[in-house]
Amino acid sequence: MLTKIHRGSKEIGGSCVELESQGQRILLDMGLPLDAKQNDAKYLPDIKGLDGSDPSFLGILVSHPHVDHFGLLAHISPEIPVGMGVAARRILKAAQPFMPGKWPAPENGPEFKSGIPFEMGPFTITPYLVDHSAYDAYALLIEADGKRLFYSGDFRAHGRKAKLFYRMIAKPPGNIDAMLLEGSSLGRLHHDRQFPTETDLEVQFETAFRETSGLALVHCSSQNIDRIVSIMRASKRTGRKLVIDLYTAVVLEATGNTKLPQSDWSDVVLMIPQSQRVKIKRNAWFDLLKQHSRNRIFREKIHANPERYTLLFRPLYQGDLTRGECLTGATYIYSQWEGYWERGEYDDVKMWLNKHKIAKQSIHTSGHASPVDLKLFVTALNPGKVVPIHTFSPERYAEMYPNVEMHGDGEWW
Ligand SMILES: [Zn+2]
C-alpha cells in the first residue's frame, strides 16, 4: 500500500490523502483549505479520476462533516462513491440549501458503522466513531497488502463522547504499521496543559446566564452538537428556553438522535430571522417551516421577557434583535474558534455589538485532543511510525513520540 498526503502535512485544513494498492486508489478526505476565500475548484489537488472517468479510482472516505475535510467534494463527479457516517451524510444534505456558494451533499457510497469493516477493491476499511466537535466523526483503519494504516481524522478526549477515546485506548486496534495523526493542538497548547471539557463549559455557561439580566446570545456553530447540548443544559438550569433558527432546527433533526435538543422540545423555541423568512418564501419551504413550528415565537415575546431565553446566535439575527429591541441587559458569548474573530470574519457583529454597548465574552474549548491526550493515544495504539497531518507544527511531533516520520505534501511513501 502506498500513501500520498496531498494536503495537510504542514497545515490544518484541506486534508486529503491518496492510498494506492494493486493499481487501485482511494482518498481519505477532500477538504477545503482553511485560508480559502471561497469554495473554488482551483484548490483541487491533482488526482486522476476526480471526473469519474478512471475505474481505478474507487472512491473517497470522509472522516467527518467539517468543511476542511469534505468541502472540495463540491467539484468532483457525483458518480464517485463517497463513504461517510449515515448521520453525517444526512447533516450535509439538510444543511446544503442554507449554505451560500457551492456546498456538496454526496448521495452515494459506503455507510460507516463503528467497528464494522467494509471493502473497497483491495482495501478493507474499519471506521471507529470518535469524540470530536463535528457530529458522527470517525477515525479509519485501512488494511491492504498486509499493511495496516490508521488515519486519526480529528478527535479529542474532552467532549461529550470522551468515553470513545478511553474505550479505544483500553482496547486499541493492534499491529498498526503507520498512523496518520492529527496534531491541531501542537504549538497551540503547552505540552502539559489540558483543554476545558464540555462539562466545564456547561458550568461556565450556567454562571454567565445567571449573571445576565436580559437575553443571552451564544454564537456557536449550528453543527457543533456537543456545544448545543452544553448550552441547552445550562439554559434549562437557569430557567431559559433555547431559541434556534430554522437551519439549526434542520441540522438537529438530521442527527436522527431524539435525545438531542429538537425544535419540538418544550424548552426549545423557533424564531425565524427576517432574511430566513425571505428564503423560506422564495424556496416555498412551507412544509419544512410547519414541521419545526410547534414552538414558534416572534421577537415581541423575547422583547417582553428576554431573561427567559438563550439565543443560539447567528449573524443573520442582528437586524431582528435590534428592531425588536431585544437587547436590554443582553450578553454576547462567543463560542467558537477565536481565529475566525481575529481574521475579521465577524467584523459586522463586532460593530453591531459596539453600537449596542455589549461586550464580547468567550466560552469555548477545542475540538481537538490536547498534546497530553495525543500522547496517550499514540502510546496505546503503539504504531510502527507516526506521520504528522492536520497540524501547523509537524516538527513538534518528534519531541513527543518515538518513530516519527515526516512526509511532505505530494510525496509517495
Ligand atoms: Zn474537524
CSV table of C-alpha atoms and ligand atoms in Angstrom, one decimal:
chain,number,residue,atom,x,y,z
A,1,MET,CA,0.0,0.0,0.0
A,2,LEU,CA,1.3,3.4,-1.0
A,3,THR,CA,0.3,6.7,0.7
A,4,LYS,CA,0.5,10.3,-0.5
A,5,ILE,CA,-0.6,13.3,1.5
A,6,HIS,CA,-1.9,15.8,-1.0
A,7,ARG,CA,-2.5,18.5,1.6
A,8,GLY,CA,-2.2,18.6,5.4
A,9,SER,CA,1.4,17.6,6.1
A,10,LYS,CA,2.1,21.0,7.5
A,11,GLU,CA,-1.2,22.7,7.7
A,12,ILE,CA,-4.6,22.5,9.4
A,13,GLY,CA,-7.4,22.2,6.8
A,14,GLY,CA,-7.6,21.0,3.3
A,15,SER,CA,-6.8,17.4,4.4
A,16,CYS,CA,-6.5,15.0,1.5
A,17,VAL,CA,-4.6,11.6,1.4
A,18,GLU,CA,-4.4,9.2,-1.5
A,19,LEU,CA,-3.9,5.5,-1.0
A,20,GLU,CA,-2.9,3.0,-3.7
A,21,SER,CA,-2.9,-0.8,-3.7
A,22,GLN,CA,-2.7,-3.1,-6.7
A,23,GLY,CA,-3.2,-0.2,-9.1
A,24,GLN,CA,-6.4,0.9,-7.4
A,25,ARG,CA,-6.8,4.1,-5.4
A,26,ILE,CA,-9.0,5.7,-2.7
A,27,LEU,CA,-8.9,9.1,-1.0
A,28,LEU,CA,-9.2,10.0,2.7
A,29,ASP,CA,-11.0,13.3,3.0
A,30,MET,CA,-11.3,16.1,0.4
A,31,GLY,CA,-11.1,19.2,2.5
A,32,LEU,CA,-11.2,22.9,1.6
A,33,PRO,CA,-8.0,24.7,2.9
A,34,LEU,CA,-8.7,26.8,5.9
A,35,ASP,CA,-7.4,30.0,4.2
A,36,ALA,CA,-9.6,29.5,1.0
A,37,LYS,CA,-11.7,32.7,0.4
A,38,GLN,CA,-14.4,30.6,-1.3
A,39,ASN,CA,-15.1,27.0,-2.3
A,40,ASP,CA,-13.2,27.1,-5.6
A,41,ALA,CA,-12.2,24.3,-7.9
A,42,LYS,CA,-8.7,25.8,-8.1
A,43,TYR,CA,-7.9,24.2,-4.7
A,44,LEU,CA,-8.5,20.7,-6.0
A,45,PRO,CA,-5.4,18.5,-5.6
A,46,ASP,CA,-4.0,16.9,-8.8
A,47,ILE,CA,-5.6,13.5,-8.6
A,48,LYS,CA,-6.5,11.3,-11.5
A,49,GLY,CA,-10.2,10.3,-11.8
A,50,LEU,CA,-12.0,13.1,-10.0
A,51,ASP,CA,-14.2,13.5,-13.1
A,52,GLY,CA,-15.4,9.9,-12.6
A,53,SER,CA,-13.6,8.7,-15.8
A,54,ASP,CA,-11.0,6.4,-14.2
A,55,PRO,CA,-12.2,3.0,-13.0
A,56,SER,CA,-9.0,2.5,-10.9
A,57,PHE,CA,-10.3,5.4,-8.6
A,58,LEU,CA,-12.7,3.7,-6.2
A,59,GLY,CA,-14.0,6.5,-4.1
A,60,ILE,CA,-13.5,8.9,-1.2
A,61,LEU,CA,-13.9,8.3,2.5
A,62,VAL,CA,-14.9,11.4,4.5
A,63,SER,CA,-13.9,11.2,8.2
A,64,HIS,CA,-16.4,13.8,9.4
A,65,PRO,CA,-18.6,16.7,8.2
A,66,HIS,CA,-16.2,19.6,8.7
A,67,VAL,CA,-15.6,21.7,5.6
A,68,ASP,CA,-11.8,21.4,5.9
A,69,HIS,CA,-12.4,17.6,5.4
A,70,PHE,CA,-15.1,17.5,2.7
A,71,GLY,CA,-15.5,20.9,1.1
A,72,LEU,CA,-13.8,20.2,-2.2
A,73,LEU,CA,-16.3,17.3,-2.9
A,74,ALA,CA,-18.3,20.2,-4.5
A,75,HIS,CA,-16.1,19.9,-7.6
A,76,ILE,CA,-15.9,16.2,-8.3
A,77,SER,CA,-18.2,13.9,-10.3
A,78,PRO,CA,-21.3,12.9,-8.4
A,79,GLU,CA,-20.7,9.4,-9.8
A,80,ILE,CA,-17.8,8.9,-7.4
A,81,PRO,CA,-18.8,6.9,-4.3
A,82,VAL,CA,-18.3,8.9,-1.1
A,83,GLY,CA,-18.2,6.9,2.2
A,84,MET,CA,-19.2,8.6,5.5
A,85,GLY,CA,-21.3,8.3,8.6
A,86,VAL,CA,-25.1,7.9,8.0
A,87,ALA,CA,-25.9,10.9,10.2
A,88,ALA,CA,-23.0,12.9,8.7
A,89,ARG,CA,-24.5,12.4,5.2
A,90,ARG,CA,-27.9,13.5,6.4
A,91,ILE,CA,-26.5,16.6,8.0
A,92,LEU,CA,-24.7,17.7,4.8
A,93,LYS,CA,-27.9,17.2,2.8
A,94,ALA,CA,-30.0,19.1,5.3
A,95,ALA,CA,-27.5,22.0,5.6
A,96,GLN,CA,-26.9,22.3,1.8
A,97,PRO,CA,-29.9,24.6,0.9
A,98,PHE,CA,-29.0,27.0,3.7
A,99,MET,CA,-25.4,27.4,2.5
A,100,PRO,CA,-24.1,30.2,0.3
A,101,GLY,CA,-22.0,29.1,-2.7
A,102,LYS,CA,-21.0,25.6,-3.6
A,103,TRP,CA,-21.8,23.1,-0.9
A,104,PRO,CA,-21.5,19.3,-1.6
A,105,ALA,CA,-24.0,16.7,-0.4
A,106,PRO,CA,-22.8,13.4,-1.6
A,107,GLU,CA,-25.6,10.9,-2.2
A,108,ASN,CA,-23.9,7.5,-2.7
A,109,GLY,CA,-21.2,5.5,-1.1
A,110,PRO,CA,-20.4,3.2,1.8
A,111,GLU,CA,-22.0,4.0,5.2
A,112,PHE,CA,-19.8,3.9,8.2
A,113,LYS,CA,-20.7,1.7,11.1
A,114,SER,CA,-18.3,1.9,14.0
A,115,GLY,CA,-16.1,-1.2,14.3
A,116,ILE,CA,-17.7,-2.9,11.2
A,117,PRO,CA,-15.2,-3.4,8.4
A,118,PHE,CA,-16.2,-3.0,4.7
A,119,GLU,CA,-14.3,-3.4,1.5
A,120,MET,CA,-13.4,-1.2,-1.5
A,121,GLY,CA,-11.4,-3.1,-4.0
A,122,PRO,CA,-8.2,-4.3,-2.3
A,123,PHE,CA,-8.8,-2.0,0.8
A,124,THR,CA,-10.5,-3.1,3.9
A,125,ILE,CA,-11.7,-0.2,6.0
A,126,THR,CA,-12.8,-0.2,9.6
A,127,PRO,CA,-14.4,3.1,10.8
A,128,TYR,CA,-14.2,4.0,14.6
A,129,LEU,CA,-16.6,6.6,16.0
A,130,VAL,CA,-14.6,9.3,17.8
A,131,ASP,CA,-15.2,12.3,20.1
A,132,HIS,CA,-15.0,15.5,18.0
A,133,SER,CA,-16.8,18.8,17.6
A,134,ALA,CA,-18.4,17.5,14.4
A,135,TYR,CA,-21.2,15.1,14.8
A,136,ASP,CA,-20.7,11.5,13.5
A,137,ALA,CA,-16.9,11.7,13.2
A,138,TYR,CA,-14.6,8.7,12.6
A,139,ALA,CA,-11.0,7.5,12.6
A,140,LEU,CA,-10.3,5.0,9.9
A,141,LEU,CA,-8.2,1.8,9.9
A,142,ILE,CA,-7.2,0.9,6.3
A,143,GLU,CA,-5.8,-2.5,5.5
A,144,ALA,CA,-4.2,-3.6,2.2
A,145,ASP,CA,-1.3,-5.7,1.0
A,146,GLY,CA,-0.8,-7.0,4.6
A,147,LYS,CA,-0.3,-3.4,5.9
A,148,ARG,CA,-2.4,-1.5,8.4
A,149,LEU,CA,-2.7,2.3,8.2
A,150,PHE,CA,-4.6,4.2,10.9
A,151,TYR,CA,-5.9,7.6,10.0
A,152,SER,CA,-6.9,9.5,13.2
A,153,GLY,CA,-9.2,12.0,11.5
A,154,ASP,CA,-9.9,14.8,14.0
A,155,PHE,CA,-10.6,13.8,17.6
A,156,ARG,CA,-10.4,14.7,21.2
A,157,ALA,CA,-10.9,13.3,24.7
A,158,HIS,CA,-12.7,16.1,26.5
A,159,GLY,CA,-16.0,16.3,24.6
A,160,ARG,CA,-19.4,14.6,25.4
A,161,LYS,CA,-18.2,11.4,23.8
A,162,ALA,CA,-14.9,11.2,25.6
A,163,LYS,CA,-15.6,7.6,26.6
A,164,LEU,CA,-15.0,6.6,22.9
A,165,PHE,CA,-11.4,7.8,23.3
A,166,TYR,CA,-10.9,5.9,26.6
A,167,ARG,CA,-12.6,2.8,25.1
A,168,MET,CA,-10.2,2.9,22.2
A,169,ILE,CA,-7.0,3.3,24.2
A,170,ALA,CA,-8.2,0.5,26.6
A,171,LYS,CA,-8.8,-1.8,23.6
A,172,PRO,CA,-6.7,-0.5,20.7
A,173,PRO,CA,-6.7,-1.9,17.2
A,174,GLY,CA,-3.3,-3.7,17.2
A,175,ASN,CA,-0.4,-4.0,14.8
A,176,ILE,CA,-0.6,-0.6,13.2
A,177,ASP,CA,2.2,-0.1,10.7
A,178,ALA,CA,1.7,3.7,10.3
A,179,MET,CA,-0.5,6.2,11.9
A,180,LEU,CA,-1.5,9.5,10.2
A,181,LEU,CA,-2.1,11.6,13.4
A,182,GLU,CA,-3.8,14.9,13.6
A,183,GLY,CA,-1.8,17.5,15.7
A,184,SER,CA,-4.0,20.6,15.7
A,185,SER,CA,-3.2,21.4,19.3
A,186,LEU,CA,0.6,21.1,18.9
A,187,GLY,CA,2.2,24.5,19.0
A,188,ARG,CA,-1.2,26.0,20.2
A,189,LEU,CA,-1.4,24.5,23.7
A,190,HIS,CA,1.5,23.9,26.1
A,191,HIS,CA,2.6,20.3,26.1
A,192,ASP,CA,1.3,19.5,29.6
A,193,ARG,CA,-1.8,21.7,29.6
A,194,GLN,CA,-5.4,20.4,29.1
A,195,PHE,CA,-8.4,22.0,27.4
A,196,PRO,CA,-11.5,22.6,29.4
A,197,THR,CA,-14.1,19.8,28.9
A,198,GLU,CA,-17.6,20.3,27.5
A,199,THR,CA,-18.9,19.7,31.1
A,200,ASP,CA,-16.6,22.6,32.3
A,201,LEU,CA,-18.2,24.8,29.7
A,202,GLU,CA,-21.6,23.9,30.8
A,203,VAL,CA,-20.8,25.3,34.3
A,204,GLN,CA,-19.3,28.5,32.7
A,205,PHE,CA,-22.4,29.0,30.6
A,206,GLU,CA,-24.6,28.5,33.6
A,207,THR,CA,-22.7,31.2,35.6
A,208,ALA,CA,-22.8,33.6,32.6
A,209,PHE,CA,-26.6,33.0,32.1
A,210,ARG,CA,-27.2,33.6,35.8
A,211,GLU,CA,-25.3,36.9,35.6
A,212,THR,CA,-27.3,38.1,32.6
A,213,SER,CA,-30.4,40.2,33.2
A,214,GLY,CA,-31.6,40.0,29.6
A,215,LEU,CA,-31.2,37.8,26.6
A,216,ALA,CA,-28.1,35.6,26.5
A,217,LEU,CA,-26.7,35.3,23.0
A,218,VAL,CA,-24.4,32.4,22.3
A,219,HIS,CA,-22.5,32.5,19.0
A,220,CYS,CA,-21.6,28.9,18.0
A,221,SER,CA,-21.8,26.7,15.0
A,222,SER,CA,-25.2,25.0,14.5
A,223,GLN,CA,-23.3,21.9,13.7
A,224,ASN,CA,-21.4,21.8,16.9
A,225,ILE,CA,-23.9,19.5,18.6
A,226,ASP,CA,-21.9,18.8,21.7
A,227,ARG,CA,-21.8,22.6,22.3
A,228,ILE,CA,-25.5,23.0,21.7
A,229,VAL,CA,-26.1,20.3,24.4
A,230,SER,CA,-23.9,22.2,26.9
A,231,ILE,CA,-25.8,25.4,26.2
A,232,MET,CA,-29.2,23.7,26.4
A,233,ARG,CA,-28.3,22.1,29.8
A,234,ALA,CA,-27.1,25.4,31.2
A,235,SER,CA,-30.2,27.2,29.9
A,236,LYS,CA,-32.5,24.6,31.5
A,237,ARG,CA,-30.8,25.1,34.8
A,238,THR,CA,-31.2,28.8,34.6
A,239,GLY,CA,-34.9,28.8,33.5
A,240,ARG,CA,-34.2,29.8,30.0
A,241,LYS,CA,-35.6,28.4,26.8
A,242,LEU,CA,-33.3,27.8,23.8
A,243,VAL,CA,-34.1,29.9,20.8
A,244,ILE,CA,-33.0,28.4,17.4
A,245,ASP,CA,-33.5,29.3,13.8
A,246,LEU,CA,-34.7,27.0,11.0
A,247,TYR,CA,-31.2,26.0,9.9
A,248,THR,CA,-30.3,24.8,13.4
A,249,ALA,CA,-33.6,23.0,13.7
A,250,VAL,CA,-33.0,21.2,10.5
A,251,VAL,CA,-29.4,20.2,11.5
A,252,LEU,CA,-30.6,18.9,14.9
A,253,GLU,CA,-33.2,16.8,13.2
A,254,ALA,CA,-30.7,15.4,10.7
A,255,THR,CA,-28.7,13.9,13.6
A,256,GLY,CA,-31.5,11.4,13.8
A,257,ASN,CA,-30.9,11.4,17.6
A,258,THR,CA,-34.0,12.3,19.6
A,259,LYS,CA,-32.0,12.5,22.8
A,260,LEU,CA,-30.5,15.7,21.3
A,261,PRO,CA,-32.4,19.0,21.5
A,262,GLN,CA,-35.1,19.2,18.8
A,263,SER,CA,-37.5,22.0,17.7
A,264,ASP,CA,-40.5,20.3,19.3
A,265,TRP,CA,-39.0,20.1,22.8
A,266,SER,CA,-40.9,22.2,25.3
A,267,ASP,CA,-37.8,24.2,26.2
A,268,VAL,CA,-36.7,24.9,22.7
A,269,VAL,CA,-38.4,27.6,20.6
A,270,LEU,CA,-38.1,28.6,16.9
A,271,MET,CA,-37.6,32.2,15.9
A,272,ILE,CA,-37.1,32.9,12.2
A,273,PRO,CA,-34.8,35.8,11.3
A,274,GLN,CA,-36.1,38.1,8.6
A,275,SER,CA,-33.6,37.0,6.0
A,276,GLN,CA,-34.6,33.4,6.6
A,277,ARG,CA,-38.2,34.3,6.2
A,278,VAL,CA,-37.5,35.7,2.7
A,279,LYS,CA,-35.6,32.5,1.9
A,280,ILE,CA,-38.5,30.3,3.1
A,281,LYS,CA,-40.9,32.2,0.9
A,282,ARG,CA,-38.6,32.2,-2.1
A,283,ASN,CA,-38.0,28.5,-1.9
A,284,ALA,CA,-41.5,27.6,-0.7
A,285,TRP,CA,-40.2,25.7,2.3
A,286,PHE,CA,-43.6,26.0,4.0
A,287,ASP,CA,-43.8,22.3,4.9
A,288,LEU,CA,-40.3,22.5,6.5
A,289,LEU,CA,-41.3,25.6,8.4
A,290,LYS,CA,-44.5,24.0,9.6
A,291,GLN,CA,-42.7,20.8,10.7
A,292,HIS,CA,-40.5,22.9,13.1
A,293,SER,CA,-43.1,25.5,14.2
A,294,ARG,CA,-44.6,23.7,17.1
A,295,ASN,CA,-42.9,26.2,19.5
A,296,ARG,CA,-42.5,29.1,17.1
A,297,ILE,CA,-42.2,32.6,18.7
A,298,PHE,CA,-41.8,36.1,17.5
A,299,ARG,CA,-39.4,38.7,18.7
A,300,GLU,CA,-42.1,40.6,20.7
A,301,LYS,CA,-42.1,37.7,23.1
A,302,ILE,CA,-38.4,38.0,23.6
A,303,HIS,CA,-38.7,41.7,24.0
A,304,ALA,CA,-41.2,41.2,26.8
A,305,ASN,CA,-39.1,38.7,28.8
A,306,PRO,CA,-35.6,38.5,27.4
A,307,GLU,CA,-34.3,36.9,30.7
A,308,ARG,CA,-36.3,33.7,29.8
A,309,TYR,CA,-34.2,32.9,26.7
A,310,THR,CA,-30.8,31.9,25.4
A,311,LEU,CA,-30.5,32.5,21.7
A,312,LEU,CA,-28.2,30.4,19.5
A,313,PHE,CA,-26.8,33.4,17.8
A,314,ARG,CA,-26.2,33.6,14.1
A,315,PRO,CA,-25.2,36.9,12.5
A,316,LEU,CA,-28.4,37.0,10.5
A,317,TYR,CA,-30.3,37.7,13.7
A,318,GLN,CA,-28.7,41.1,14.2
A,319,GLY,CA,-31.5,43.2,12.5
A,320,ASP,CA,-34.3,41.3,14.1
A,321,LEU,CA,-32.9,41.8,17.6
A,322,THR,CA,-32.2,45.5,17.1
A,323,ARG,CA,-35.7,46.1,15.5
A,324,GLY,CA,-37.4,44.1,18.2
A,325,GLU,CA,-35.5,45.9,21.0
A,326,CYS,CA,-34.5,42.6,22.5
A,327,LEU,CA,-31.0,43.7,23.7
A,328,THR,CA,-31.7,45.4,27.1
A,329,GLY,CA,-29.3,43.6,29.5
A,330,ALA,CA,-28.1,41.2,26.8
A,331,THR,CA,-24.8,39.4,26.9
A,332,TYR,CA,-22.9,38.0,23.9
A,333,ILE,CA,-20.9,34.9,24.3
A,334,TYR,CA,-18.6,33.8,21.5
A,335,SER,CA,-18.2,30.0,21.5
A,336,GLN,CA,-16.1,29.0,18.5
A,337,TRP,CA,-12.5,29.3,17.3
A,338,GLU,CA,-11.1,32.7,18.0
A,339,GLY,CA,-9.2,32.6,14.7
A,340,TYR,CA,-12.5,33.5,12.8
A,341,TRP,CA,-13.0,36.5,15.0
A,342,GLU,CA,-9.3,37.6,14.7
A,343,ARG,CA,-9.2,37.4,11.0
A,344,GLY,CA,-12.3,39.6,10.6
A,345,GLU,CA,-15.0,37.2,9.7
A,346,TYR,CA,-17.4,38.7,12.2
A,347,ASP,CA,-16.4,42.4,11.9
A,348,ASP,CA,-20.1,43.2,11.2
A,349,VAL,CA,-21.0,41.5,14.5
A,350,LYS,CA,-18.2,43.4,16.3
A,351,MET,CA,-19.6,46.7,15.0
A,352,TRP,CA,-23.1,45.8,16.0
A,353,LEU,CA,-22.1,44.8,19.5
A,354,ASN,CA,-20.1,48.1,19.9
A,355,LYS,CA,-23.2,50.0,18.8
A,356,HIS,CA,-25.3,48.3,21.4
A,357,LYS,CA,-22.5,48.5,24.1
A,358,ILE,CA,-22.5,44.8,24.5
A,359,ALA,CA,-19.1,43.3,25.5
A,360,LYS,CA,-17.8,40.0,24.0
A,361,GLN,CA,-17.2,37.1,26.3
A,362,SER,CA,-15.7,33.9,25.2
A,363,ILE,CA,-16.6,30.4,26.4
A,364,HIS,CA,-15.0,27.7,24.2
A,365,THR,CA,-13.0,24.6,24.1
A,366,SER,CA,-11.1,22.9,21.3
A,367,GLY,CA,-12.5,20.2,19.1
A,368,HIS,CA,-9.0,18.6,19.1
A,369,ALA,CA,-7.1,16.4,21.5
A,370,SER,CA,-4.5,18.1,23.8
A,371,PRO,CA,-0.8,17.1,23.4
A,372,VAL,CA,-1.2,15.0,26.6
A,373,ASP,CA,-4.1,13.1,25.1
A,374,LEU,CA,-2.4,12.7,21.8
A,375,LYS,CA,0.5,11.1,23.6
A,376,LEU,CA,-1.8,8.8,25.5
A,377,PHE,CA,-3.3,7.8,22.2
A,378,VAL,CA,0.0,7.1,20.4
A,379,THR,CA,1.3,5.1,23.4
A,380,ALA,CA,-1.8,2.9,23.5
A,381,LEU,CA,-2.0,2.3,19.7
A,382,ASN,CA,1.8,1.9,19.5
A,383,PRO,CA,2.1,2.3,15.7
A,384,GLY,CA,5.3,1.4,13.8
A,385,LYS,CA,5.5,5.0,12.8
A,386,VAL,CA,3.7,8.3,13.3
A,387,VAL,CA,3.2,10.6,10.4
A,388,PRO,CA,2.1,14.2,11.1
A,389,ILE,CA,-1.1,15.5,9.4
A,390,HIS,CA,-3.6,18.4,10.1
A,391,THR,CA,-1.0,20.4,12.0
A,392,PHE,CA,0.9,23.6,11.7
A,393,SER,CA,3.7,22.2,13.9
A,394,PRO,CA,4.9,18.8,12.4
A,395,GLU,CA,8.3,19.5,13.9
A,396,ARG,CA,6.8,19.2,17.4
A,397,TYR,CA,5.9,15.5,16.9
A,398,ALA,CA,9.4,14.3,17.4
A,399,GLU,CA,9.5,15.9,20.9
A,400,MET,CA,6.5,13.8,21.9
A,401,TYR,CA,6.8,10.4,20.1
A,402,PRO,CA,9.5,8.0,19.0
A,403,ASN,CA,9.3,6.7,15.4
A,404,VAL,CA,8.1,10.0,13.8
A,405,GLU,CA,8.4,10.0,10.0
A,406,MET,CA,7.7,13.3,8.2
A,407,HIS,CA,6.2,13.0,4.7
A,408,GLY,CA,5.6,16.2,2.8
A,409,ASP,CA,2.6,17.0,0.6
A,410,GLY,CA,2.9,15.2,-2.8
A,411,GLU,CA,5.3,12.5,-1.7
A,412,TRP,CA,4.5,8.8,-2.2
A,413,TRP,CA,5.7,6.5,0.6
B,1,ZN,ZN,-12.8,18.6,12.3
